[in-house]
Short mmCIF file of C-alpha atoms and ligand atoms in Angstrom, two decimals:
data_model
loop_
_atom_site.label_atom_id
_atom_site.label_comp_id
_atom_site.label_asym_id
_atom_site.label_seq_id
_atom_site.Cartn_x
_atom_site.Cartn_y
_atom_site.Cartn_z
CA MET P 1 6.65 -11.21 37.23
CA ASN P 2 8.72 -13.76 35.33
CA ILE P 3 7.77 -13.08 31.72
CA GLN P 4 9.59 -16.22 30.52
CA LYS P 5 6.70 -18.31 31.87
CA LEU P 6 4.01 -16.35 30.08
CA PRO P 7 2.46 -17.74 26.88
CA HIS P 8 4.57 -16.70 23.92
CA VAL P 9 2.76 -14.95 21.06
CA VAL P 10 4.83 -14.64 17.90
CA ILE P 11 3.62 -12.09 15.35
CA ILE P 12 5.11 -12.28 11.87
CA GLY P 13 4.86 -8.93 10.08
CA ALA P 14 4.76 -5.46 11.61
CA GLY P 15 2.49 -3.88 9.03
CA PHE P 16 -1.02 -2.63 9.76
CA GLY P 17 -2.23 -5.96 11.13
CA GLY P 18 0.84 -7.06 13.11
CA LEU P 19 1.31 -3.67 14.73
CA GLU P 20 -2.31 -3.44 15.81
CA ALA P 21 -2.27 -7.00 17.20
CA ALA P 22 0.81 -6.27 19.32
CA ARG P 23 -0.74 -3.07 20.62
CA LYS P 24 -4.00 -4.81 21.52
CA LEU P 25 -2.05 -7.39 23.53
CA ARG P 26 -0.33 -4.63 25.50
CA LYS P 27 -2.10 -5.47 28.75
CA ALA P 28 -2.43 -9.21 28.16
CA SER P 29 -0.40 -11.66 30.24
CA VAL P 30 1.65 -12.78 27.27
CA GLN P 31 5.15 -12.34 25.99
CA ILE P 32 5.24 -11.10 22.40
CA THR P 33 7.91 -11.43 19.74
CA ILE P 34 7.19 -9.44 16.60
CA ILE P 35 9.32 -10.26 13.57
CA ASP P 36 9.66 -8.22 10.39
CA ARG P 37 12.20 -8.16 7.57
CA HIS P 38 12.30 -4.36 7.94
CA ASN P 39 13.05 -2.40 11.08
CA TYR P 40 10.20 0.01 10.35
CA HIS P 41 6.45 0.09 9.94
CA LEU P 42 5.45 1.41 6.54
CA PHE P 43 2.35 3.47 5.85
CA GLN P 44 1.74 2.05 2.37
CA PRO P 45 -1.23 4.28 1.41
CA LEU P 46 1.21 7.20 0.98
CA LEU P 47 3.86 5.32 -1.02
CA TYR P 48 2.67 7.00 -4.19
CA GLN P 49 3.58 10.35 -2.59
CA VAL P 50 7.19 9.15 -2.31
CA ALA P 51 7.07 8.10 -5.96
CA ILE P 52 5.85 11.52 -7.13
CA ALA P 53 8.50 13.36 -5.10
CA GLY P 54 6.02 14.70 -2.54
CA LEU P 55 7.33 13.01 0.62
CA VAL P 56 10.55 11.39 1.80
CA PRO P 57 10.37 7.74 2.95
CA SER P 58 11.12 8.60 6.59
CA GLN P 59 7.89 10.59 6.73
CA ILE P 60 5.79 7.51 6.03
CA ALA P 61 7.88 4.89 7.81
CA TYR P 62 8.58 4.66 11.52
CA PRO P 63 11.22 2.59 13.40
CA LEU P 64 9.65 -0.41 15.14
CA ARG P 65 11.98 -0.27 18.13
CA THR P 66 10.79 3.28 18.79
CA ILE P 67 7.15 2.25 18.45
CA PHE P 68 7.56 -0.55 21.01
CA ARG P 69 9.97 1.25 23.34
CA ARG P 70 7.33 1.62 26.03
CA GLN P 71 5.55 -1.68 25.54
CA LYS P 72 7.40 -3.95 27.95
CA ASN P 73 5.89 -7.26 26.81
CA VAL P 74 7.15 -6.85 23.20
CA ASN P 75 10.46 -7.95 21.79
CA PHE P 76 11.15 -6.91 18.18
CA GLN P 77 13.32 -9.11 16.00
CA MET P 78 14.39 -8.03 12.54
CA GLY P 79 14.53 -10.99 10.17
CA GLU P 80 13.08 -12.83 7.21
CA VAL P 81 10.81 -15.70 8.24
CA SER P 82 11.58 -18.56 5.88
CA SER P 83 9.48 -21.38 7.32
CA ILE P 84 6.89 -22.26 9.93
CA ASP P 85 6.42 -25.68 11.52
CA PHE P 86 2.77 -25.74 12.58
CA GLY P 87 3.11 -29.22 14.14
CA SER P 88 6.09 -28.44 16.38
CA ARG P 89 5.06 -24.76 16.72
CA TYR P 90 8.14 -22.82 15.77
CA VAL P 91 9.24 -20.38 13.07
CA LYS P 92 12.64 -19.98 11.48
CA ALA P 93 13.92 -16.48 10.82
CA ASP P 94 17.43 -15.73 9.57
CA GLY P 95 19.00 -18.69 11.34
CA SER P 96 17.10 -18.41 14.61
CA VAL P 97 14.36 -20.80 15.69
CA ILE P 98 11.54 -19.18 17.65
CA ALA P 99 8.97 -21.34 19.43
CA TYR P 100 5.43 -20.06 19.92
CA ASP P 101 2.30 -20.87 21.88
CA TYR P 102 0.21 -18.64 19.60
CA LEU P 103 1.12 -17.35 16.19
CA ILE P 104 -0.32 -14.35 14.34
CA LEU P 105 0.63 -14.40 10.69
CA ALA P 106 0.36 -10.85 9.34
CA VAL P 107 2.72 -10.99 6.38
CA GLY P 108 0.60 -8.87 4.04
CA GLY P 109 0.81 -8.97 0.28
CA GLN P 110 3.00 -8.31 -2.72
CA THR P 111 2.37 -6.98 -6.21
CA ASN P 112 0.52 -9.42 -8.44
CA PHE P 113 1.79 -9.30 -12.02
CA TYR P 114 -0.45 -12.22 -13.03
CA GLY P 115 2.50 -13.97 -14.65
CA LEU P 116 3.46 -10.98 -16.84
CA HIS P 117 7.20 -11.38 -16.22
CA ALA P 118 8.16 -8.71 -18.74
CA VAL P 119 6.05 -6.15 -16.86
CA GLU P 120 7.61 -7.20 -13.56
CA GLN P 121 11.06 -6.77 -15.07
CA ASN P 122 10.54 -3.54 -17.02
CA GLY P 123 7.78 -1.78 -15.12
CA PHE P 124 7.62 -0.01 -11.77
CA GLN P 125 5.52 -0.85 -8.74
CA LEU P 126 4.51 0.75 -5.46
CA LYS P 127 4.80 -1.75 -2.65
CA SER P 128 7.94 -0.91 -0.68
CA VAL P 129 10.11 2.09 0.13
CA GLU P 130 12.68 0.88 -2.40
CA SER P 131 10.15 0.51 -5.20
CA ALA P 132 8.70 3.98 -4.56
CA VAL P 133 12.15 5.61 -4.49
CA ASN P 134 13.09 3.75 -7.70
CA THR P 135 9.95 5.10 -9.33
CA ARG P 136 10.72 8.64 -8.19
CA ASN P 137 14.30 8.46 -9.51
CA HIS P 138 13.05 7.08 -12.80
CA LEU P 139 10.36 9.76 -13.22
CA LEU P 140 12.75 12.61 -12.47
CA GLY P 141 15.46 11.04 -14.64
CA ILE P 142 13.07 10.66 -17.57
CA LEU P 143 12.20 14.34 -17.44
CA GLU P 144 15.91 15.20 -17.58
CA GLU P 145 16.32 12.88 -20.55
CA ALA P 146 13.29 14.34 -22.31
CA SER P 147 14.55 17.89 -21.78
CA ARG P 148 17.62 17.19 -23.94
CA GLU P 149 16.02 14.85 -26.48
CA VAL P 150 15.84 16.30 -29.99
CA ASP P 151 14.06 13.40 -31.65
CA VAL P 152 10.35 14.26 -31.49
CA GLU P 153 9.07 10.67 -31.44
CA ARG P 154 11.47 9.58 -28.72
CA ARG P 155 10.69 12.66 -26.63
CA ARG P 156 7.01 11.88 -26.92
CA ALA P 157 7.64 8.32 -25.71
CA LEU P 158 9.74 9.61 -22.81
CA LEU P 159 6.93 11.96 -21.84
CA THR P 160 4.26 9.26 -21.95
CA PHE P 161 3.54 7.90 -18.48
CA VAL P 162 1.31 4.87 -18.16
CA VAL P 163 -0.30 3.77 -14.92
CA VAL P 164 -1.94 0.33 -15.13
CA GLY P 165 -4.88 -0.43 -12.84
CA GLY P 166 -7.92 1.76 -12.25
CA GLY P 167 -8.29 0.99 -8.52
CA PRO P 168 -7.61 3.58 -5.80
CA THR P 169 -3.80 3.29 -6.01
CA GLY P 170 -3.76 3.70 -9.79
CA VAL P 171 -6.17 6.62 -9.67
CA GLU P 172 -4.19 8.37 -6.91
CA THR P 173 -0.91 7.81 -8.73
CA ALA P 174 -2.17 8.99 -12.11
CA GLY P 175 -3.79 12.12 -10.63
CA ALA P 176 -0.69 13.01 -8.60
CA LEU P 177 1.64 12.36 -11.54
CA ALA P 178 -0.40 14.61 -13.82
CA GLU P 179 -0.20 17.38 -11.23
CA LEU P 180 3.52 16.92 -10.67
CA ILE P 181 4.12 17.52 -14.34
CA ILE P 182 1.60 20.29 -14.95
CA HIS P 183 2.18 22.33 -11.81
CA VAL P 184 5.74 21.59 -10.73
CA MET P 185 7.79 20.42 -13.69
CA ALA P 186 6.41 23.09 -15.96
CA LYS P 187 8.35 25.58 -13.82
CA ASP P 188 11.58 23.55 -13.82
CA TYR P 189 11.59 22.94 -17.55
CA PRO P 190 10.40 26.24 -19.03
CA TYR P 191 11.73 25.39 -22.51
CA MET P 192 10.25 21.90 -22.73
CA ASP P 193 7.00 21.56 -24.65
CA LEU P 194 4.78 19.92 -22.06
CA GLY P 195 2.13 19.54 -24.74
CA ASP P 196 3.90 16.24 -25.44
CA VAL P 197 3.17 14.94 -21.95
CA ARG P 198 0.57 12.19 -21.68
CA VAL P 199 -0.50 10.51 -18.46
CA ILE P 200 -2.51 7.41 -19.34
CA LEU P 201 -4.52 5.29 -16.95
CA LEU P 202 -5.06 1.81 -18.39
CA GLU P 203 -7.85 -0.33 -16.99
CA ALA P 204 -8.86 -3.77 -18.27
CA GLY P 205 -12.41 -3.49 -16.84
CA HIS P 206 -15.33 -1.26 -17.78
CA ASP P 207 -14.70 1.36 -15.11
CA VAL P 208 -12.25 2.99 -12.74
CA MET P 209 -12.74 2.28 -9.01
CA PRO P 210 -14.94 -0.78 -9.69
CA THR P 211 -15.74 -1.34 -6.01
CA TYR P 212 -16.97 2.23 -5.49
CA PRO P 213 -20.62 3.32 -5.88
CA ASP P 214 -21.77 4.71 -9.25
CA GLU P 215 -21.72 8.39 -8.28
CA LEU P 216 -18.14 8.16 -6.98
CA ARG P 217 -16.95 6.25 -10.04
CA LYS P 218 -18.36 8.99 -12.22
CA ALA P 219 -16.86 11.72 -10.01
CA THR P 220 -13.46 9.98 -10.16
CA TYR P 221 -13.67 9.78 -13.92
CA ASP P 222 -14.54 13.48 -14.24
CA LEU P 223 -11.86 14.60 -11.78
CA LEU P 224 -9.19 12.61 -13.61
CA ARG P 225 -10.27 14.00 -16.96
CA LYS P 226 -10.04 17.53 -15.51
CA LYS P 227 -6.43 16.79 -14.64
CA ASN P 228 -5.80 15.72 -18.23
CA VAL P 229 -5.40 12.05 -17.40
CA ASN P 230 -6.20 9.99 -20.47
CA ILE P 231 -8.36 7.08 -19.26
CA MET P 232 -8.39 3.94 -21.39
CA LEU P 233 -11.05 1.49 -20.20
CA ASP P 234 -11.60 -2.07 -21.43
CA THR P 235 -7.95 -2.05 -22.40
CA LYS P 236 -5.82 -5.03 -21.52
CA LEU P 237 -2.05 -4.99 -21.55
CA VAL P 238 -0.31 -8.16 -22.70
CA ASP P 239 3.36 -7.17 -22.89
CA TYR P 240 5.87 -4.42 -22.11
CA ASN P 241 9.51 -4.40 -23.15
CA GLY P 242 10.55 -1.22 -21.35
CA MET P 243 9.88 0.98 -24.36
CA GLN P 244 6.61 -0.24 -25.80
CA ILE P 245 3.38 -1.60 -24.38
CA THR P 246 1.47 -4.15 -26.42
CA LEU P 247 -2.28 -4.20 -25.90
CA GLU P 248 -4.54 -7.19 -26.37
CA ASN P 249 -6.09 -5.57 -29.45
CA GLY P 250 -2.64 -5.55 -31.07
CA THR P 251 -1.98 -1.81 -30.79
CA HIS P 252 1.06 -0.32 -29.05
CA ILE P 253 1.87 2.59 -26.76
CA ASN P 254 5.43 3.86 -26.80
CA THR P 255 6.49 4.66 -23.26
CA HIS P 256 9.51 4.36 -20.99
CA THR P 257 7.35 4.44 -17.85
CA LEU P 258 4.83 1.85 -16.79
CA ILE P 259 3.65 1.88 -13.18
CA TRP P 260 1.79 -1.32 -12.35
CA THR P 261 -0.91 -1.01 -9.68
CA ALA P 262 -3.26 -3.63 -11.10
CA GLY P 263 -3.06 -6.36 -8.51
CA VAL P 264 -1.97 -7.60 -5.11
CA ARG P 265 -1.55 -11.16 -3.89
CA SER P 266 -0.56 -12.58 -0.53
CA ALA P 267 3.11 -12.54 0.53
CA GLU P 268 5.38 -15.16 -0.96
CA ILE P 269 5.81 -17.15 2.27
CA THR P 270 2.12 -18.18 2.21
CA ASP P 271 2.87 -20.33 -0.87
CA ARG P 272 5.31 -22.43 1.18
CA LEU P 273 3.14 -23.25 4.17
CA GLY P 274 1.26 -26.23 2.75
CA VAL P 275 -2.07 -24.64 3.65
CA GLN P 276 -5.25 -24.17 1.62
CA GLN P 277 -5.08 -21.00 -0.46
CA ALA P 278 -7.86 -19.11 -2.20
CA ALA P 279 -7.89 -16.30 -4.77
CA ALA P 280 -4.68 -14.23 -4.88
CA GLY P 281 -2.90 -16.87 -2.79
CA ARG P 282 -4.62 -15.76 0.41
CA VAL P 283 -4.84 -18.41 3.14
CA ARG P 284 -8.34 -19.67 3.97
CA VAL P 285 -9.13 -19.09 7.62
CA GLU P 286 -12.02 -19.97 9.93
CA PRO P 287 -14.47 -17.15 10.77
CA THR P 288 -12.50 -16.80 14.03
CA LEU P 289 -9.39 -16.10 11.88
CA GLN P 290 -7.79 -19.37 13.01
CA LEU P 291 -6.01 -21.65 10.60
CA PRO P 292 -8.05 -24.86 10.11
CA GLN P 293 -6.55 -27.71 12.14
CA HIS P 294 -4.21 -25.30 13.95
CA PRO P 295 -6.31 -23.29 16.41
CA GLN P 296 -3.26 -21.61 17.94
CA VAL P 297 -2.47 -19.97 14.56
CA PHE P 298 -4.30 -16.80 13.46
CA ILE P 299 -3.93 -15.29 10.00
CA ILE P 300 -4.94 -11.69 9.39
CA GLY P 301 -4.79 -8.90 6.82
CA ASP P 302 -3.91 -9.25 3.15
CA ALA P 303 -2.59 -12.79 3.72
CA ALA P 304 -5.96 -14.08 4.99
CA TYR P 305 -8.97 -15.10 2.94
CA LEU P 306 -12.33 -14.65 4.63
CA GLU P 307 -15.64 -13.83 3.01
CA ASN P 308 -18.07 -11.17 4.16
CA GLY P 309 -21.82 -11.76 4.43
CA ASN P 310 -22.29 -11.47 0.63
CA GLY P 311 -19.85 -14.23 -0.22
CA GLN P 312 -17.24 -11.70 -1.39
CA PRO P 313 -13.67 -11.84 -0.02
CA LEU P 314 -12.84 -9.09 2.44
CA PRO P 315 -10.79 -6.49 0.56
CA MET P 316 -7.04 -6.12 0.98
CA LEU P 317 -7.22 -2.95 3.03
CA ALA P 318 -5.46 -1.57 6.08
CA THR P 319 -8.82 -1.20 7.82
CA VAL P 320 -9.55 -4.92 7.37
CA ALA P 321 -6.07 -5.87 8.66
CA GLN P 322 -6.45 -3.65 11.73
CA GLN P 323 -9.92 -4.89 12.63
CA GLU P 324 -8.83 -8.51 12.16
CA ALA P 325 -5.79 -7.83 14.36
CA LYS P 326 -8.01 -6.63 17.18
CA ALA P 327 -10.24 -9.70 16.78
CA ALA P 328 -7.26 -12.11 16.77
CA ALA P 329 -5.80 -10.46 19.88
CA ARG P 330 -9.20 -10.68 21.59
CA ASN P 331 -9.58 -14.33 20.63
CA ILE P 332 -6.15 -15.26 21.98
CA GLN P 333 -7.09 -13.67 25.30
CA LYS P 334 -10.41 -15.55 25.29
CA ILE P 335 -8.67 -18.87 24.68
CA LEU P 336 -6.23 -18.10 27.51
CA LYS P 337 -9.24 -17.60 29.79
CA GLY P 338 -10.74 -20.91 28.66
CA GLU P 339 -13.46 -19.23 26.57
CA ASN P 340 -14.41 -19.88 22.95
CA PRO P 341 -13.01 -17.57 20.25
CA GLU P 342 -15.58 -15.43 18.43
CA PRO P 343 -16.14 -15.04 14.69
CA PHE P 344 -14.87 -11.87 13.07
CA HIS P 345 -17.26 -9.36 11.47
CA TYR P 346 -15.86 -6.51 9.41
CA LYS P 347 -17.35 -3.07 9.99
CA ASP P 348 -16.91 -1.11 6.79
CA PRO P 349 -15.71 2.40 7.74
CA GLY P 350 -16.32 3.78 4.21
CA LEU P 351 -14.28 4.55 1.13
CA LEU P 352 -11.79 7.30 0.44
CA ALA P 353 -9.40 8.09 -2.40
CA THR P 354 -7.73 11.26 -3.61
CA ILE P 355 -7.21 12.30 -7.20
CA GLY P 356 -4.89 15.21 -6.42
CA ARG P 357 -5.16 18.79 -5.21
CA ASN P 358 -8.71 19.69 -4.07
CA ALA P 359 -9.98 16.45 -5.55
CA ALA P 360 -11.04 13.28 -3.78
CA VAL P 361 -13.99 10.94 -3.49
CA ALA P 362 -15.38 9.60 -0.23
CA ARG P 363 -18.24 7.53 1.10
CA ILE P 364 -18.71 7.90 4.82
CA TRP P 365 -21.78 7.07 6.97
CA GLY P 366 -23.65 6.19 3.79
CA LEU P 367 -23.04 9.62 2.24
CA SER P 368 -20.99 10.26 -0.90
CA PHE P 369 -18.74 13.32 -1.23
CA SER P 370 -16.44 14.41 -3.99
CA GLY P 371 -14.17 17.35 -4.71
CA PHE P 372 -12.78 19.72 -2.06
CA ILE P 373 -14.68 18.43 1.00
CA ALA P 374 -13.65 14.85 0.31
CA TRP P 375 -10.06 16.03 -0.21
CA VAL P 376 -9.99 17.81 3.17
CA ILE P 377 -11.32 14.63 4.83
CA TRP P 378 -8.62 12.62 3.03
CA VAL P 379 -5.81 14.97 4.14
CA ALA P 380 -7.01 15.06 7.77
CA LEU P 381 -7.45 11.30 7.99
CA HIS P 382 -4.08 10.46 6.47
CA ILE P 383 -2.23 12.86 8.72
CA PHE P 384 -4.08 11.46 11.74
CA ARG P 385 -3.23 7.87 10.77
CA LEU P 386 0.50 8.46 10.36
CA ILE P 387 2.66 7.27 13.24
CA GLY P 388 4.63 9.84 15.23
CA PHE P 389 3.89 13.48 15.93
CA ARG P 390 6.99 14.61 14.04
CA ASN P 391 5.91 12.76 10.90
CA ARG P 392 2.41 14.23 11.12
CA LEU P 393 3.79 17.73 11.47
CA LEU P 394 6.36 17.32 8.68
CA VAL P 395 3.81 15.85 6.27
CA LEU P 396 1.35 18.63 7.09
CA ILE P 397 4.00 21.31 6.48
CA ASN P 398 5.12 19.58 3.28
CA TRP P 399 1.60 19.33 1.90
CA ALA P 400 0.75 22.90 2.88
CA TRP P 401 3.93 24.06 1.13
CA ASP P 402 3.11 22.05 -2.00
CA TYR P 403 -0.45 23.33 -1.90
CA PHE P 404 0.37 27.02 -1.72
CA PHE P 405 3.61 27.13 -3.73
CA TYR P 406 3.11 24.26 -6.20
CA GLU P 407 6.46 22.74 -5.22
CA ASN P 408 7.09 19.05 -4.58
CA GLN P 409 9.98 19.02 -2.15
CA VAL P 410 11.84 15.81 -2.90
CA ARG P 411 13.04 16.37 -6.45
CA LEU P 412 16.44 14.73 -6.00
CA ILE P 413 17.64 11.93 -8.23
CA THR P 414 19.55 9.71 -5.83
CA ARG P 415 20.31 6.50 -7.71
CA GLU P 416 23.92 5.35 -8.06
C1 LIG B 501 0.38 1.73 -2.74
C2 LIG B 501 -0.65 1.21 -1.78
C3 LIG B 501 -1.70 2.04 -1.40
C4 LIG B 501 -2.67 1.57 -0.50
N1 LIG B 501 -3.68 2.41 -0.10
C5 LIG B 501 -4.55 2.00 0.84
C6 LIG B 501 -5.56 2.88 1.35
O1 LIG B 501 -5.66 4.03 0.91
N2 LIG B 501 -6.39 2.42 2.30
C7 LIG B 501 -6.31 1.15 2.81
O2 LIG B 501 -7.09 0.78 3.70
N3 LIG B 501 -5.37 0.29 2.34
C8 LIG B 501 -4.50 0.69 1.38
N4 LIG B 501 -3.55 -0.18 0.92
C9 LIG B 501 -3.56 -1.57 1.36
C10 LIG B 501 -2.94 -1.73 2.72
O3 LIG B 501 -1.66 -1.14 2.76
C11 LIG B 501 -2.85 -3.21 3.05
O4 LIG B 501 -4.13 -3.77 2.96
C12 LIG B 501 -2.29 -3.42 4.45
O5 LIG B 501 -0.96 -2.96 4.50
C13 LIG B 501 -2.38 -4.88 4.85
O6 LIG B 501 -1.89 -5.01 6.14
P1 LIG B 501 -1.12 -6.33 6.58
O7 LIG B 501 -0.80 -6.18 8.02
O8 LIG B 501 -1.88 -7.52 6.12
O9 LIG B 501 0.21 -6.31 5.71
P2 LIG B 501 1.34 -5.21 5.56
O10 LIG B 501 0.92 -3.91 6.12
O11 LIG B 501 1.77 -5.27 4.14
O12 LIG B 501 2.50 -5.77 6.48
C14 LIG B 501 3.14 -6.98 6.22
C15 LIG B 501 4.48 -6.97 6.92
O13 LIG B 501 5.01 -8.28 6.88
C16 LIG B 501 6.39 -8.22 6.60
N5 LIG B 501 6.77 -9.51 6.00
C17 LIG B 501 6.22 -10.12 4.92
N6 LIG B 501 6.79 -11.31 4.71
C18 LIG B 501 7.71 -11.48 5.68
C19 LIG B 501 8.63 -12.51 6.01
N7 LIG B 501 8.71 -13.66 5.29
N8 LIG B 501 9.46 -12.33 7.07
C20 LIG B 501 9.40 -11.20 7.81
N9 LIG B 501 8.54 -10.20 7.55
C21 LIG B 501 7.70 -10.33 6.51
C22 LIG B 501 6.53 -7.04 5.66
O14 LIG B 501 7.84 -6.50 5.70
C23 LIG B 501 5.49 -6.07 6.22
O15 LIG B 501 6.04 -5.18 7.15
C24 LIG B 501 -2.58 0.26 0.00
C25 LIG B 501 -1.51 -0.57 -0.39
C26 LIG B 501 -0.56 -0.10 -1.28
C27 LIG B 501 0.58 -1.00 -1.68
#
C-alpha cells in the first residue's frame, strides 16, 4: 500500500486528546502526522506528585516515539506549531510546512493568571514538567533556608505555603504538601519547630471543589482540616510580590511560596487563529467538534468550547479530551466513507480527587465515597491510566514505599 496517497490527518498536540485520536485512527486508511513541542506525553494529573517530591518526571511522562513505535500509520514530529492556514490547509512548525486533509487541534490549555502578572512572575504553577520540578526545588530549598533562619518572623514566612484555587488540583496539592511536611520533613529536620508551618488553601468562592456534590465538598473540607490545611474561603488575592500576598480586603499574608492552581485557559496558539473564542479562550466548535466554516478541522480537549445539555461548558478534563478524540476520529472516518459526522455527547464517568494518604473523594455510578475506599479507587485508577508497564510498576512501588515508610523519594534539589 502506498501510504503517500492516503488522506493526511495532522494532529497538533500529543496530550490526552491527541494521543487518543491517533490511537483510534490506528486501523483507518489514513496517514497521520502528530506534532508536539515535547517528545513525550505527560500525565498531568500527577504533576503535583512531582512538585511534592513523590515521583520523578519520567514516571509520569512517556516518549512519544516509543508509544507510536508499533503504529505504522503514525509519524511523530517534534516542533512548535506557530500558525495554521485553514484556507490553504497547512500548518507551520519550526520551519517546516505540513499540508493536511484533516486537522485535529488538540493543543490543550495553559495556566490562567487572569492578568495577575505579579503572580505569574513570582508564584509557582503546575502545568509542565519544568514547572513541577521548579516547584519541588523551591519547596525543598525553602525548608533548607528555614532550618537555618534565626529571625522568627522570617522563618514563619518561609514556612507558610499558600496554594491558590480550591478545585481538585489545589486540594490535592495542599493535602499532599501538608503531608510532606508533617510526615516526611519532620524526620529530616528534627530541630526545626514545625509548629511554625502553615499550609493555606485560598479560594475566592464560597466552597472548595465547587463542581462536586454537597456531601463530597463537605468531606473534602473535613479531610483537609484533618491534615491541618488552613482553608480560607471567600478570599480573593489581588497581588503577590514574592514575599507577601495582598488580599482584596487589604490584609496580607507573608509567604515565599504561592502555588497558583486557580485557572486554566486554552493554549496560546488558539488566540492567533482568527477563530471565534468563548470563555477561557476556548475555540467554539460545532456539536460534531468541527470548526465552523472549516469542516475538515476538528478541535478537541481543553482548547475546544462545547456546551453540555445544561448549557454549561464541558469541563477541562482528560476524560472529556479522550472522549472527544474518539468522536473526532470516528467522524473523520465517517466523512471518508461519505457519511455525515455525528454530534458528540459526553458521558460523565464520575468525579475523583485525593486529599492525601487514605483520603480521597469520589462519585462513581451515582454513588459518593470518601476516605479510604475512595483513596484506593484513586490509586488503582491512576496507576492503570499511566502509560507503560514500567511506569506503573515504579509508581506503585514508590507509593507503597511512601505509604509504609513515610518517605518521599525524590528529595533532591537539582537547580543550577
Ligand atoms: C495539575 C493538573 C492536574 C489535573 N488533574 C486532572 C484529573 O485529575 N483528571 C482529569 O480528568 N483531568 C485533570 N487535569 C486536566 C487534564 O490534564 C486536561 O484536561 C487534559 O490534559 C486536556 O487534554 P488535551 O489533549 O486537550 O491537552 P493536553 O493534554 O494539555 O495536551 C496538549 C498538548 O499540546 C501540545 N502543544 C500545545 N501547544 C502546542 C504548539 N503550539 N505546538 C506544538 N505542541 C503544542 C502540548 O505540549 C501538549 O502535549 C489536570 C490538569 C493539570 C494541569
